[in-house]
Coordinates of C-alpha atoms in Angstrom, one line a residue:
X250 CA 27.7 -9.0 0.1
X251 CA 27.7 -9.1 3.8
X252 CA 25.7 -5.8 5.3
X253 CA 25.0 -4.4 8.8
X254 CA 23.0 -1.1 10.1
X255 CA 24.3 1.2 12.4
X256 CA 21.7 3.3 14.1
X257 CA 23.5 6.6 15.4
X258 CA 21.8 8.7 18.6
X259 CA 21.4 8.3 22.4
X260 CA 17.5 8.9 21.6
X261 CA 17.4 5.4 20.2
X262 CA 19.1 4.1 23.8
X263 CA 16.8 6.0 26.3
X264 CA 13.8 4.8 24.5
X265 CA 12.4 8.0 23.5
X266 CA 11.8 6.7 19.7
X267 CA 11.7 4.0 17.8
X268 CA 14.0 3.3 15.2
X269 CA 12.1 2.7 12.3
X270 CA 15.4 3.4 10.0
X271 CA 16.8 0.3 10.7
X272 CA 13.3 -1.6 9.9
X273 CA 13.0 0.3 6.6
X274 CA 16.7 -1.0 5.5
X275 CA 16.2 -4.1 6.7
X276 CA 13.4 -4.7 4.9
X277 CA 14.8 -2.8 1.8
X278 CA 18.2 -5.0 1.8
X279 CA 16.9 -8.4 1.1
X280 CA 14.9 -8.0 -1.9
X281 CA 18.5 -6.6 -3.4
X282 CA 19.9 -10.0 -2.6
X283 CA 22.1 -8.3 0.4
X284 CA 22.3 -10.2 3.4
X285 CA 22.0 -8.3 6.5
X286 CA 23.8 -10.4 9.2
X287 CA 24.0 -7.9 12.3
X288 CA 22.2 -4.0 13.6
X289 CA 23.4 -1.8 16.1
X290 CA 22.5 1.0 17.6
X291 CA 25.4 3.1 19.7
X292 CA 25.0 7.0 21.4
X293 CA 26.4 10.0 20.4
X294 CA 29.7 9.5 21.8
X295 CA 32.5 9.3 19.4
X296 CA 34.4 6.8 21.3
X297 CA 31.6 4.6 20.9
X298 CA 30.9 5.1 17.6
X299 CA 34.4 4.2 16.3
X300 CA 34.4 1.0 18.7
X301 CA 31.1 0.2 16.8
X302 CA 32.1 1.1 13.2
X303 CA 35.6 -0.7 13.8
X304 CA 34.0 -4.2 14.6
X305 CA 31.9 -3.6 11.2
X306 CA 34.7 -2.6 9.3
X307 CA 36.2 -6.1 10.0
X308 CA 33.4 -8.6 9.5
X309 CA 31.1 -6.4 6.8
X310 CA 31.7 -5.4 3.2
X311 CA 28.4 -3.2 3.7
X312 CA 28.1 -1.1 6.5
X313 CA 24.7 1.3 6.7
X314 CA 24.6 4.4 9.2
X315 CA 22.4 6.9 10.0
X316 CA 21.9 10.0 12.3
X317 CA 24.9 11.8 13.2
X318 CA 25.1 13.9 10.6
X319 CA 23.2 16.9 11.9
X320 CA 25.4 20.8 12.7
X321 CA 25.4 20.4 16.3
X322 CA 28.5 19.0 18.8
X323 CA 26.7 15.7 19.2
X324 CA 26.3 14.9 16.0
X325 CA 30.0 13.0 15.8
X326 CA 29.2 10.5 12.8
X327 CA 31.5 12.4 9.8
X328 CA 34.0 12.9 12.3
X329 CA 34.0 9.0 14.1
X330 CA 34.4 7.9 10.2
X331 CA 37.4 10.4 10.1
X332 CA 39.0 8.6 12.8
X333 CA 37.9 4.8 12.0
X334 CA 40.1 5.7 8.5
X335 CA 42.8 8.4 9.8
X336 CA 41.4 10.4 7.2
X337 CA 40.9 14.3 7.5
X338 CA 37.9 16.4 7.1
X339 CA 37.9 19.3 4.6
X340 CA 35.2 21.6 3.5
X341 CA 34.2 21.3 0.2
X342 CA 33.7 24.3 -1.1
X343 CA 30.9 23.6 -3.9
X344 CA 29.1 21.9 -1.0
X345 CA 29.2 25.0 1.5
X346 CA 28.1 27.5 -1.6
X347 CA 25.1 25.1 -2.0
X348 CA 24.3 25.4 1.8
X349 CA 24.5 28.5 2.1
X350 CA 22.3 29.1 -0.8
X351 CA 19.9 26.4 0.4
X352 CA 19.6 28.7 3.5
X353 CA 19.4 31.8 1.9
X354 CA 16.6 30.0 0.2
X355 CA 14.6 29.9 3.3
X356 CA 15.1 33.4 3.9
X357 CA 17.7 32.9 6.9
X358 CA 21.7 33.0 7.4
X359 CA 23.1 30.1 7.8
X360 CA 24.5 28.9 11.1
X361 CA 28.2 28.6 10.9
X362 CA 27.5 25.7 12.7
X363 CA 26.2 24.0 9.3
X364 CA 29.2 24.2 7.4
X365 CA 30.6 20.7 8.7
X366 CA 27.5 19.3 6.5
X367 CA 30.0 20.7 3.8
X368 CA 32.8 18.7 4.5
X369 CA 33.8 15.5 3.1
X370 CA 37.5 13.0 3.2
X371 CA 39.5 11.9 0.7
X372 CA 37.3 8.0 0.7
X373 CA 34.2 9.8 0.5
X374 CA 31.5 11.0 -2.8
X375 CA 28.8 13.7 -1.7
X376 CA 25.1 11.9 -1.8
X377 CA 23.2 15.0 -2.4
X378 CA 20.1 15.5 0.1
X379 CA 17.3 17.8 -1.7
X380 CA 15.0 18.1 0.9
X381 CA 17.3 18.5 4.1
X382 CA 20.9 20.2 4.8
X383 CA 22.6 17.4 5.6
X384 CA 24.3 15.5 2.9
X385 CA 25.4 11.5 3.4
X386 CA 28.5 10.1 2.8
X387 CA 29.4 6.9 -0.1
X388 CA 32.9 5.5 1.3
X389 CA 34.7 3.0 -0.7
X390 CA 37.9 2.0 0.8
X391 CA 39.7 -1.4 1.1
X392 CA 36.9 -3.6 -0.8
X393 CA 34.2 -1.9 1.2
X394 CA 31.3 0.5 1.1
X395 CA 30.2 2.3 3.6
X396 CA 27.0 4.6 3.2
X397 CA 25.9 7.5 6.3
X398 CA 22.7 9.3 5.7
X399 CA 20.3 11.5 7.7
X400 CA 18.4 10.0 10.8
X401 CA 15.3 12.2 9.4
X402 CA 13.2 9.1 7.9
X403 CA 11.7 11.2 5.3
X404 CA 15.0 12.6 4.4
X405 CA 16.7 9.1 4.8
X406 CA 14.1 7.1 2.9
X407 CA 14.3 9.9 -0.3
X408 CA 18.2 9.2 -0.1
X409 CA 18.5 5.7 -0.3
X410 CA 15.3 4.4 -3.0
X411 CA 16.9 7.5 -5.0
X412 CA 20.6 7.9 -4.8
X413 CA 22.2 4.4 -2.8
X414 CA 20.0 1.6 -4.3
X415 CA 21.3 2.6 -7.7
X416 CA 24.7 2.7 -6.8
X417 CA 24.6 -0.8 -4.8
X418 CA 23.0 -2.3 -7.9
X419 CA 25.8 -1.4 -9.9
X420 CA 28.0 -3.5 -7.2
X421 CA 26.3 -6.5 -8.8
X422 CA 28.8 -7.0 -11.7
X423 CA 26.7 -9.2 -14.1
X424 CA 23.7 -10.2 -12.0
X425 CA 20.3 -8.1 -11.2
X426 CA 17.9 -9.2 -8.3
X427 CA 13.8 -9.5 -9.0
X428 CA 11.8 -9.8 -6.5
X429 CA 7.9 -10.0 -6.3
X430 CA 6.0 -10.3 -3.0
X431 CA 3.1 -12.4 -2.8
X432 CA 0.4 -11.3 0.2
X433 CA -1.9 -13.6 1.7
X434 CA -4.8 -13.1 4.0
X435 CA -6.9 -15.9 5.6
X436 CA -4.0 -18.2 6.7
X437 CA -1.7 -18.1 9.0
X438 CA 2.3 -17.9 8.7
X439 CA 2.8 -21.4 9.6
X440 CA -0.2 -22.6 7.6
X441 CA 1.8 -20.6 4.7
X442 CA 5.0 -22.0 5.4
X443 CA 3.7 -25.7 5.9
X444 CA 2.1 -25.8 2.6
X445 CA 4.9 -24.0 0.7
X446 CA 7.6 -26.6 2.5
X447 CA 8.8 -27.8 -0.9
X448 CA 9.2 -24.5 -2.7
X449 CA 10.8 -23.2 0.5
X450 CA 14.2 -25.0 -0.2
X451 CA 14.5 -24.0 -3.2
X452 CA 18.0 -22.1 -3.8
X453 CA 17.3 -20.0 -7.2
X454 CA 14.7 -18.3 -7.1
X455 CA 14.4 -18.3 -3.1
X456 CA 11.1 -18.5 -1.2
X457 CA 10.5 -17.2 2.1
X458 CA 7.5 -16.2 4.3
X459 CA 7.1 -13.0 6.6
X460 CA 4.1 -12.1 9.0
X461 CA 3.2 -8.3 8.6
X462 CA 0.5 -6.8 10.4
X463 CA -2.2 -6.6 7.7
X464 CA -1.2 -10.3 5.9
X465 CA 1.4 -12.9 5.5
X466 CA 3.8 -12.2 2.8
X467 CA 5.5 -14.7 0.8
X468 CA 8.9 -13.0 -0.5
X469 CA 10.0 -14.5 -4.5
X470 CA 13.7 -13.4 -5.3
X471 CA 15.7 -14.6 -8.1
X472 CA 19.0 -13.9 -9.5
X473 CA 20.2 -13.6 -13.2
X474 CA 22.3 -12.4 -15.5
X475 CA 19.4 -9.6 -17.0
X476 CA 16.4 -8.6 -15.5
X477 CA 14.2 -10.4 -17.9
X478 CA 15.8 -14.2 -16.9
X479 CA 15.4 -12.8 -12.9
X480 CA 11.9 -12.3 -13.3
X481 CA 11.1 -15.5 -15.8
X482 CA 12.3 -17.4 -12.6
X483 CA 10.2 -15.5 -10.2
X484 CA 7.2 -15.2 -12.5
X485 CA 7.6 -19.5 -12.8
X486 CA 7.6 -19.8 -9.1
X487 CA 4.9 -17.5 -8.6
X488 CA 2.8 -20.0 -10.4
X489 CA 3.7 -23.2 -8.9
X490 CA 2.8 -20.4 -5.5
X491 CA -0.5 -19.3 -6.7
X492 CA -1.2 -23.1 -7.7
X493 CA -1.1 -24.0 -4.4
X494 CA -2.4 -21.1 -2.5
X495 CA -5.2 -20.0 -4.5
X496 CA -7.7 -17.5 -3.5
X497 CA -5.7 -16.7 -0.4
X498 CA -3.6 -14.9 -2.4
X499 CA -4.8 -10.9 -2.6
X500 CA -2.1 -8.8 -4.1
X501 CA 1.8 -8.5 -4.7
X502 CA 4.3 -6.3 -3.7
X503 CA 2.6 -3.3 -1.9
X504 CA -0.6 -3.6 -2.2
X505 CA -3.4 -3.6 0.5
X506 CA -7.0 -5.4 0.9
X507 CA -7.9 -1.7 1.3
X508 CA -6.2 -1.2 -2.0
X509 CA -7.3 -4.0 -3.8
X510 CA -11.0 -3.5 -2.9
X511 CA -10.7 0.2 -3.9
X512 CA -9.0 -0.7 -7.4
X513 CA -12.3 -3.3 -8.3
X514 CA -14.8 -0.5 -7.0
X515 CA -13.1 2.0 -9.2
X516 CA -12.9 -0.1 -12.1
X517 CA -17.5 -1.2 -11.6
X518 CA -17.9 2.5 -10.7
X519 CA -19.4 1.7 -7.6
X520 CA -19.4 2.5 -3.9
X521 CA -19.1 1.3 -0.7
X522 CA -20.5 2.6 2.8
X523 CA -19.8 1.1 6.4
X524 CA -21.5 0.8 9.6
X525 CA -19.1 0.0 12.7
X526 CA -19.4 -0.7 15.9
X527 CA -16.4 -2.6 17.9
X528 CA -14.0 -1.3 15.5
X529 CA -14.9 2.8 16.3
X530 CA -14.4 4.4 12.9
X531 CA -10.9 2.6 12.5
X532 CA -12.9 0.3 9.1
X533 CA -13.6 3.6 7.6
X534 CA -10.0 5.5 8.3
X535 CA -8.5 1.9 6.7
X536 CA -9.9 2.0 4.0
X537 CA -9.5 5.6 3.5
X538 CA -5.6 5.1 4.0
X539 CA -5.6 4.6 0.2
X540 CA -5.5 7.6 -2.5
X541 CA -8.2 8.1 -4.5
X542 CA -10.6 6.6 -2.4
X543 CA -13.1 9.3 -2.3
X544 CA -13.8 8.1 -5.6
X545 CA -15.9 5.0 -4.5
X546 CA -16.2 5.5 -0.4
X547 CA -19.3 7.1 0.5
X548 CA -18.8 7.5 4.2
X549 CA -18.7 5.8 7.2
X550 CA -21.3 5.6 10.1
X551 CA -20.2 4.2 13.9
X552 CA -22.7 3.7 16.7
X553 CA -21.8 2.0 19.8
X554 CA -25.0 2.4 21.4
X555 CA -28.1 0.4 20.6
X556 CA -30.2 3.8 20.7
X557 CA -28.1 5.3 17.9
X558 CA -28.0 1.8 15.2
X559 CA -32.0 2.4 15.6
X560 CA -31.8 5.6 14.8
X561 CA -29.6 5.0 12.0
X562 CA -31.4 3.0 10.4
X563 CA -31.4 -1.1 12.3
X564 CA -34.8 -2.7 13.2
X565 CA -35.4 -2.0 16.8
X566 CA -37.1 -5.1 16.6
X567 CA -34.2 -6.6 15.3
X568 CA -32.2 -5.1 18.4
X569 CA -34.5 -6.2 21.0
X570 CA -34.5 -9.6 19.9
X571 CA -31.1 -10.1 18.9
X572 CA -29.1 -7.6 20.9
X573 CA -26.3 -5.2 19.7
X574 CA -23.4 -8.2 19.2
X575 CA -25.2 -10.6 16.5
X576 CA -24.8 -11.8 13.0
X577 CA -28.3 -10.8 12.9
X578 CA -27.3 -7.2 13.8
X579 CA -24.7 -7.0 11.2
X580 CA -27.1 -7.5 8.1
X581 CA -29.0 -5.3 10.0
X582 CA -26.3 -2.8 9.6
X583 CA -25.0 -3.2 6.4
X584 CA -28.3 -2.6 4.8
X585 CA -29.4 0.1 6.8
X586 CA -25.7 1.5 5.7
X587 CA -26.7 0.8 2.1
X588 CA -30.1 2.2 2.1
X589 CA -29.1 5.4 3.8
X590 CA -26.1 6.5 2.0
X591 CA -27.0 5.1 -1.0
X592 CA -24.4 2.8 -1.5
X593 CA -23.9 -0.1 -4.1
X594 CA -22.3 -2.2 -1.4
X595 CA -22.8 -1.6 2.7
X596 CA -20.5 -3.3 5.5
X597 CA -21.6 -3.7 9.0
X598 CA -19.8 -5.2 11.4
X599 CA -20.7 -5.2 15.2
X600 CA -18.7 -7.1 18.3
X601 CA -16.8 -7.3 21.3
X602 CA -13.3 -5.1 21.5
X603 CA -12.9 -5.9 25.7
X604 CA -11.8 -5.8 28.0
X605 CA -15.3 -7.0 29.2
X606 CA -18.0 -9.1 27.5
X607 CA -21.3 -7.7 26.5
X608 CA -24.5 -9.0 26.3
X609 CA -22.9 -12.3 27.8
X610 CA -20.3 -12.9 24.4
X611 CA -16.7 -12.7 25.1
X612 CA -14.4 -10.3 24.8
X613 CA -13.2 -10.7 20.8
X614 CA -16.4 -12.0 19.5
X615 CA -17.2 -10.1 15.8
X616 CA -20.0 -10.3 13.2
X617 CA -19.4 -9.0 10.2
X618 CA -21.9 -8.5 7.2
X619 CA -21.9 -7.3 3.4
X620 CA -24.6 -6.5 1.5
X621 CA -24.6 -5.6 -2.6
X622 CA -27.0 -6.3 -5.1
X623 CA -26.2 -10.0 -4.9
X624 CA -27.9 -9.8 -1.5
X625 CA -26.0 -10.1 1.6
X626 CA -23.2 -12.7 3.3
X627 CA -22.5 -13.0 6.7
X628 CA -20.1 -14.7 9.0
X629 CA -18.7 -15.1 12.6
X630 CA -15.5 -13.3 12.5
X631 CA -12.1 -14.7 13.6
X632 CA -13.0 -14.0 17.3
X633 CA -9.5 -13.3 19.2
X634 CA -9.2 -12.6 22.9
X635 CA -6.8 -10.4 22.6
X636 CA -5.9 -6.5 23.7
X637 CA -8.5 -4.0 22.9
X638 CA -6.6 -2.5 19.9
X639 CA -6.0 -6.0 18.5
X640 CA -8.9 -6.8 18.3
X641 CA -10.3 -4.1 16.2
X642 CA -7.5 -4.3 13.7
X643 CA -8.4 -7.9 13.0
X644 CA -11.8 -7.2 12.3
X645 CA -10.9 -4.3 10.4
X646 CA -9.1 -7.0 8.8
X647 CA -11.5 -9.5 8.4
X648 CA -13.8 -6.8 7.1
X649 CA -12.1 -6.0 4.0
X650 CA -11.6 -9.6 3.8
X651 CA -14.8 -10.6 3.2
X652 CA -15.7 -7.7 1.2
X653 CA -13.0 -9.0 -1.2
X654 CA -14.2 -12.3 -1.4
X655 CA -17.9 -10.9 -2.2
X656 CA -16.7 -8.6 -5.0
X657 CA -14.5 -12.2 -6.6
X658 CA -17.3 -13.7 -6.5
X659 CA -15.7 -16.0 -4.2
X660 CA -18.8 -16.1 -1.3
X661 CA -22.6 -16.6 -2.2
X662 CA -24.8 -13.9 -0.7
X663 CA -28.8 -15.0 0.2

């Protein structure tokens, strides 16, 4: 099945925001074994639209739309399907009583505006829309499907994991798509994809590598007749993977180093406290991301100045000698993190976001530490002369990393 996204509204064109839609569906449409061979995105003029959805009617079995569906005069895209079909719009009238009712469920009248949301052509099914007024559209017609929903991500993203995924998996007649995701931290994409060269050609299940921001992701999908033979082939290449990767290898699918860190505290009952510098809080709001953290994350300290890490707890000895920036420092930190929020395990890690050096290291130059009742390991981070924001991400990164690797046993603390 041949698919391509159509990104409705001028918004997109000027700039004004990014269309993370067409990212989301992207992503979403390979592990279904759909290949996504062109996106668009077009302005809310209907001309344009229909130019735009005629071209993808002819080279596309799956076309993918959003926006457009809104009450107002420039939300044209029921009405540039009407004309790409020379099909007429009704109102449904089981679809306007449930607008009208979702209004007066909010207290207010509807617009009359609204009631195109309740209209529908002959080609079309209603894809319901709980929690927004504007239903999508499933077209079949001449050996394709055609599928509009909301521009509102939230709204959009509900929609299709809930209502359009089902109905393109029953397009599969006799085959189901597994997929399992494989994510990777401590080498980079082309490392990944050099040492995976031989997997990489295979044709059933298929192997393929993806940088994200936060790891490298190595994508197993396999087709079969049932779901159990799909994932059998996945779950066999996942070990010739694993075999070869190793410890580089953190988590699958959607987990995070945050995530994974958290799920091993939780499981010991124990804690973890930081102590940042370079990377301004951003270590403690990561790992925070994940629900439930509150459970094992004591708290967070950040101190950019040498006055405060004293006070805090670091040796000004151990500051005079060795300066703010130094592995030394970052021990320093961790245990003084550890001792003072009464942590099982402390982080510190202490360095040189830009743009200018400090204390005579360059600009990217990190030193992270962890401390737990092993006793404590240090490194020199993965030092990147890069923008400021970079280069607190990938110590964030780098962080978790290594606290990973100290909870696996995988690093031996002094």
């Amino acid at each position: 099945m041949r698919a391509e996204i159509l990104s409705c509204g001028t918004e997109l064109l000027l700039g004004h925001i990014t269309d993370t839609n067409a990212t989301y569906l992207a992503q979403s449409l390979s592990p279904l074994g759909i290949d996504l061979f062109y996106v668009s995105q077009v302005g809310d003029n209907q001309g344009r639209i229909v130019e735009t959805l005629r071209r993808a009617w002819e080279r596309s079995e799956l076309i993918i739309m959003t926006g457009g569906l809104g009450p107002t005069e420039d939300d044209l895209a029921r009405e540039s399907i009407s004309a790409l079909l020379g099909e007429t719009m009704q109102v449904d009238p089981e679809l306007e009583k449930d607008l009208r009712a979702r209004f007066a469920g909010m207290g207010v009248q509807m617009p009359e505006s609204n009631v195109k949301q309740a209209t529908l052509i002959p080609s079309s099914q209603v894809i319901r829309n709980p929690v927004g007024t504007a239903p999508g559209w499933w077209v079949e017609k001449d050996g394709r499907i055609l599928v509009t929903m909301p521009g509102v991500p939230r709204e959009m993203y509900r929609m299709w994991e809930n209502e359009v995924v089902p109905r393109l998996m029953k397009s599969f007649a006799g085959s189901v798509i597994f997929t399992r995701i494989l994510r990777v931290t401590g080498i980079g994409e082309s490392g990944v994809e050099q040492a995976l060269k031989s997997l990489i050609r295979s044709e059933n299940p298929t192997v393929a590598t993806y940088a994200k921001d936060d790891a490298i992701d190595v994508r197993v999908t396999a087709k079969a007749a049932t779901q159990e033979e799909a994932q059998v082939l996945v779950e066999a290449m996942e070990e010739k993977i694993r075999a070869i990767l190793g410890n580089a290898i953190f988590g699958i699918d959607k987990q995070t180093l945050a995530s994974v860190i958290g799920d091993k505290l939780q499981q010991r009952q124990q804690t973890l406290g930081v102590m940042e510098s370079l990377t301004g809080g951003l270590l403690a709001s990561t790992i925070t991301d994940v629900a439930g953290s509150s459970a094992y994350f004591i708290g967070g300290l950040v101190s950019y100045s040498t006055s405060l890490k004293e006070q805090l707890g670091v040796p000004g000895e151990i500051l005079a000698q060795h300066g703010a920036v130094s592995e030394v420092t970052a021990r320093a930190m961790a245990h003084a993190v550890r001792e003072r929020l009464g942590s099982d395990y402390g982080i510190g890690v202490t360095g040189v976001a830009g743009p200018d050096e400090q204390e005579g290291k360059p600009v990217g130059t990190v030193y992270i530490a962890v401390e737990g009742p092993q006793g404590v390991y240090s490194l020199k981070g993965p030092g990147r002369r890069a923008s400021r924001s970079d280069n607190k991400r990938h110590s964030v990164l780098a962080s978790l990393a290594l606290l990973r690797l100290y909870l696996e046993g995988l690093v031996t603390p002094e």
